[in-house]
Amino acid sequence: MKNILITGGAGFIGANFVPYFIDNNPEYHLVNLDLLTYAGNLDNVKEVEKHSRYTFVQGDICDSNFIATLFQKFQFHDVIHFAAESHVDNSISGPEAFIKTNVLGTFNLLDTARKLWMSAPNQYHIGFENSRFHHVSTDEVYGTLGETGLFEETTPYAPNSPYSASKAGSDMIVRSYFHTYGMNVVTTNCSNNYGPKQHDEKLIPTIIRKAIQGDSIPIYGDGKNVRDWLYVLDHCKGIELAFKKGKAGETYNIGGRNERNNLYIVDKVCAILDEMKPKASGSYKDQITFVKDRPGHDLRYAIDATKIEIELGWKADENFESGILKTVEWYLRKYAN
Ligand SMILES: NC(=O)c1ccc[n+]([C@@H]2O[C@H](COP(=O)([O-])OP(=O)(O)OC[C@H]3O[C@@H](n4cnc5c(N)ncnc54)[C@H](O)[C@@H]3O)[C@@H](O)[C@H]2O)c1
């Protein structure tokens, strides 16, 4: 049985990934390391808490002594690294935590893995020859697009927020460990995820929650910002595929070819709610209000996922219209409690 370290597995994407990975990979015992910041919640992984191949550890990826001890104890064969500060708005009001967790935390994990797995550049210890470090990153590192064009793996990095800059920094450190030490790393850069278990602060949960509470539904600026929305389980499947079949040192973009602007999103969610949970009178759309735009708000992100589709055979199973139905149902159940 191999031990795999999953960081950030009590957050949104990690908590969707953990049960999926445990089910699909009986050869692994999974250790979920999470600091349980405001964004982490063990309720997100309740379905696996008693699983024989699952262990939860609370701790900070920035604490190098703690991380070294953990690697010694579990002799991790592989790492899939999700943990991060992830909310752009928070990175504008408090950037320091983003630099610490996303840059320093990633460095700590990577360097500890290198020391456990390797004796010198390109030389792996026996038993760790196939060990892999998978870094989960974002398309936001590429900056913003105009009306046309797509982010490719070769698009130059141009991060615009402290969040995306910190993720870009972590991607560069991961890249350097391949080129300098010959370490077996893979990075995936994904577009905006949506689906169950996302924190209340994010756009789609906010729309649903405010709508059913009868509050105004805040939309930034004119609502024309475009994101390429991907159902979270499709992202998890892409990560698993790149982790298992991706080429060392490569990066893979993951995106669902589902570009939608915020106006479309809010209209669509309100229309679904009008069907599923009709108001006494009128539509949830009446609650939409436009608020002052986020500073430096990127206009458009869109992913060209050709590389992972062609080279690894990945394909999104959901389109936005199918995924959003499941998502609204899930939050209606959550907010009913
Ligand atoms: N959400 C998206 O749309 C999206 C898209 C592309 C890439 N990503 C990337 O995917 C990863 C996961 O994103 P998410 O949306 O699930 O984030 P999230 O904020 O929901 O979860 C992050 C998790 O990391 C944990 N964490 C934070 N700081 C930590 C620390 N110092 N030590 C240990 N654990 C810590 C938190 O407690 C939380 O459980 C991030 O690296 C993010 O950059 C997210």
JSON list of C-alpha atoms and ligand atoms in Angstrom, two decimals, residues 8 10-14 33-37 39-40 59-62 82-86 101 136-138 163 167 190-193 202 235, ligand 1:
[
{"chain": "A", "resi": 8, "resn": "GLY", "atom": "CA", "xyz": [-6.18, 21.01, 1.29]},
{"chain": "A", "resi": 10, "resn": "ALA", "atom": "CA", "xyz": [-11.13, 19.76, 3.42]},
{"chain": "A", "resi": 11, "resn": "GLY", "atom": "CA", "xyz": [-11.58, 22.61, 0.95]},
{"chain": "A", "resi": 12, "resn": "PHE", "atom": "CA", "xyz": [-13.85, 22.73, -2.08]},
{"chain": "A", "resi": 13, "resn": "ILE", "atom": "CA", "xyz": [-11.96, 20.86, -4.79]},
{"chain": "A", "resi": 14, "resn": "GLY", "atom": "CA", "xyz": [-9.87, 18.70, -2.44]},
{"chain": "A", "resi": 33, "resn": "LEU", "atom": "CA", "xyz": [-3.46, 17.36, 5.44]},
{"chain": "A", "resi": 34, "resn": "ASP", "atom": "CA", "xyz": [-5.43, 20.54, 6.00]},
{"chain": "A", "resi": 35, "resn": "LEU", "atom": "CA", "xyz": [-4.99, 23.50, 8.33]},
{"chain": "A", "resi": 36, "resn": "LEU", "atom": "CA", "xyz": [-8.77, 23.94, 8.50]},
{"chain": "A", "resi": 37, "resn": "THR", "atom": "CA", "xyz": [-8.65, 27.66, 7.81]},
{"chain": "A", "resi": 39, "resn": "ALA", "atom": "CA", "xyz": [-12.15, 27.70, 3.99]},
{"chain": "A", "resi": 40, "resn": "GLY", "atom": "CA", "xyz": [-11.69, 24.12, 5.22]},
{"chain": "A", "resi": 59, "resn": "GLY", "atom": "CA", "xyz": [-1.48, 21.12, 10.14]},
{"chain": "A", "resi": 60, "resn": "ASP", "atom": "CA", "xyz": [0.14, 23.95, 8.25]},
{"chain": "A", "resi": 61, "resn": "ILE", "atom": "CA", "xyz": [2.06, 23.43, 5.01]},
{"chain": "A", "resi": 62, "resn": "CYS", "atom": "CA", "xyz": [4.16, 26.49, 5.93]},
{"chain": "A", "resi": 82, "resn": "PHE", "atom": "CA", "xyz": [-4.42, 21.52, -3.43]},
{"chain": "A", "resi": 83, "resn": "ALA", "atom": "CA", "xyz": [-3.95, 23.61, -0.25]},
{"chain": "A", "resi": 84, "resn": "ALA", "atom": "CA", "xyz": [-3.97, 27.33, -0.93]},
{"chain": "A", "resi": 85, "resn": "GLU", "atom": "CA", "xyz": [-5.51, 30.62, -0.06]},
{"chain": "A", "resi": 86, "resn": "SER", "atom": "CA", "xyz": [-7.91, 30.79, -2.98]},
{"chain": "A", "resi": 101, "resn": "THR", "atom": "CA", "xyz": [0.66, 29.67, 1.97]},
{"chain": "A", "resi": 136, "resn": "VAL", "atom": "CA", "xyz": [-2.90, 22.02, -8.63]},
{"chain": "A", "resi": 137, "resn": "SER", "atom": "CA", "xyz": [-2.99, 25.51, -10.11]},
{"chain": "A", "resi": 138, "resn": "THR", "atom": "CA", "xyz": [-5.24, 27.95, -11.88]},
{"chain": "A", "resi": 163, "resn": "TYR", "atom": "CA", "xyz": [-3.83, 35.50, -5.60]},
{"chain": "A", "resi": 167, "resn": "LYS", "atom": "CA", "xyz": [-0.06, 30.83, -7.67]},
{"chain": "A", "resi": 190, "resn": "CYS", "atom": "CA", "xyz": [-7.70, 24.82, -14.37]},
{"chain": "A", "resi": 191, "resn": "SER", "atom": "CA", "xyz": [-10.49, 27.29, -15.05]},
{"chain": "A", "resi": 192, "resn": "ASN", "atom": "CA", "xyz": [-13.26, 28.29, -12.60]},
{"chain": "A", "resi": 193, "resn": "ASN", "atom": "CA", "xyz": [-14.82, 25.33, -10.82]},
{"chain": "A", "resi": 202, "resn": "LYS", "atom": "CA", "xyz": [-17.87, 32.17, -3.85]},
{"chain": "A", "resi": 235, "resn": "HIS", "atom": "CA", "xyz": [-11.57, 18.79, -12.71]},
{"chain": "B", "resi": 1, "resn": "LIG", "atom": "N1", "xyz": [-11.84, 27.01, -7.02]},
{"chain": "B", "resi": 1, "resn": "LIG", "atom": "C1", "xyz": [-11.48, 27.13, -8.29]},
{"chain": "B", "resi": 1, "resn": "LIG", "atom": "O1", "xyz": [-12.28, 27.51, -9.15]},
{"chain": "B", "resi": 1, "resn": "LIG", "atom": "C2", "xyz": [-10.06, 26.78, -8.70]},
{"chain": "B", "resi": 1, "resn": "LIG", "atom": "C3", "xyz": [-9.75, 26.76, -10.05]},
{"chain": "B", "resi": 1, "resn": "LIG", "atom": "C4", "xyz": [-8.46, 26.38, -10.44]},
{"chain": "B", "resi": 1, "resn": "LIG", "atom": "C5", "xyz": [-7.51, 26.04, -9.50]},
{"chain": "B", "resi": 1, "resn": "LIG", "atom": "N2", "xyz": [-7.84, 26.09, -8.17]},
{"chain": "B", "resi": 1, "resn": "LIG", "atom": "C6", "xyz": [-6.80, 25.71, -7.20]},
{"chain": "B", "resi": 1, "resn": "LIG", "atom": "O2", "xyz": [-7.25, 24.50, -6.60]},
{"chain": "B", "resi": 1, "resn": "LIG", "atom": "C7", "xyz": [-6.81, 24.42, -5.24]},
{"chain": "B", "resi": 1, "resn": "LIG", "atom": "C8", "xyz": [-7.99, 24.20, -4.32]},
{"chain": "B", "resi": 1, "resn": "LIG", "atom": "O3", "xyz": [-8.91, 25.28, -4.48]},
{"chain": "B", "resi": 1, "resn": "LIG", "atom": "P1", "xyz": [-10.27, 25.33, -3.65]},
{"chain": "B", "resi": 1, "resn": "LIG", "atom": "O4", "xyz": [-11.22, 26.16, -4.42]},
{"chain": "B", "resi": 1, "resn": "LIG", "atom": "O5", "xyz": [-10.64, 23.97, -3.24]},
{"chain": "B", "resi": 1, "resn": "LIG", "atom": "O6", "xyz": [-9.78, 26.16, -2.37]},
{"chain": "B", "resi": 1, "resn": "LIG", "atom": "P2", "xyz": [-10.45, 26.28, -0.94]},
{"chain": "B", "resi": 1, "resn": "LIG", "atom": "O7", "xyz": [-10.10, 27.65, -0.45]},
{"chain": "B", "resi": 1, "resn": "LIG", "atom": "O8", "xyz": [-11.88, 25.86, -0.97]},
{"chain": "B", "resi": 1, "resn": "LIG", "atom": "O9", "xyz": [-9.67, 25.19, -0.07]},
{"chain": "B", "resi": 1, "resn": "LIG", "atom": "C9", "xyz": [-8.33, 25.35, 0.31]},
{"chain": "B", "resi": 1, "resn": "LIG", "atom": "C10", "xyz": [-8.04, 24.39, 1.45]},
{"chain": "B", "resi": 1, "resn": "LIG", "atom": "O10", "xyz": [-6.65, 24.57, 1.81]},
{"chain": "B", "resi": 1, "resn": "LIG", "atom": "C11", "xyz": [-6.56, 24.61, 3.23]},
{"chain": "B", "resi": 1, "resn": "LIG", "atom": "N3", "xyz": [-5.40, 25.42, 3.59]},
{"chain": "B", "resi": 1, "resn": "LIG", "atom": "C12", "xyz": [-5.24, 26.75, 3.42]},
{"chain": "B", "resi": 1, "resn": "LIG", "atom": "N4", "xyz": [-4.06, 27.14, 3.93]},
{"chain": "B", "resi": 1, "resn": "LIG", "atom": "C13", "xyz": [-3.43, 26.03, 4.38]},
{"chain": "B", "resi": 1, "resn": "LIG", "atom": "C14", "xyz": [-2.18, 25.78, 5.00]},
{"chain": "B", "resi": 1, "resn": "LIG", "atom": "N5", "xyz": [-1.31, 26.78, 5.24]},
{"chain": "B", "resi": 1, "resn": "LIG", "atom": "N6", "xyz": [-1.85, 24.50, 5.33]},
{"chain": "B", "resi": 1, "resn": "LIG", "atom": "C15", "xyz": [-2.72, 23.49, 5.10]},
{"chain": "B", "resi": 1, "resn": "LIG", "atom": "N7", "xyz": [-3.93, 23.67, 4.54]},
{"chain": "B", "resi": 1, "resn": "LIG", "atom": "C16", "xyz": [-4.29, 24.91, 4.18]},
{"chain": "B", "resi": 1, "resn": "LIG", "atom": "C17", "xyz": [-7.87, 25.24, 3.68]},
{"chain": "B", "resi": 1, "resn": "LIG", "atom": "O11", "xyz": [-8.16, 24.94, 5.03]},
{"chain": "B", "resi": 1, "resn": "LIG", "atom": "C18", "xyz": [-8.87, 24.66, 2.70]},
{"chain": "B", "resi": 1, "resn": "LIG", "atom": "O12", "xyz": [-9.40, 23.44, 3.19]},
{"chain": "B", "resi": 1, "resn": "LIG", "atom": "C19", "xyz": [-6.06, 25.74, -4.98]},
{"chain": "B", "resi": 1, "resn": "LIG", "atom": "O13", "xyz": [-4.68, 25.50, -5.12]},
{"chain": "B", "resi": 1, "resn": "LIG", "atom": "C20", "xyz": [-6.57, 26.68, -6.06]},
{"chain": "B", "resi": 1, "resn": "LIG", "atom": "O14", "xyz": [-5.59, 27.64, -6.39]},
{"chain": "B", "resi": 1, "resn": "LIG", "atom": "C21", "xyz": [-9.09, 26.46, -7.75]}
]
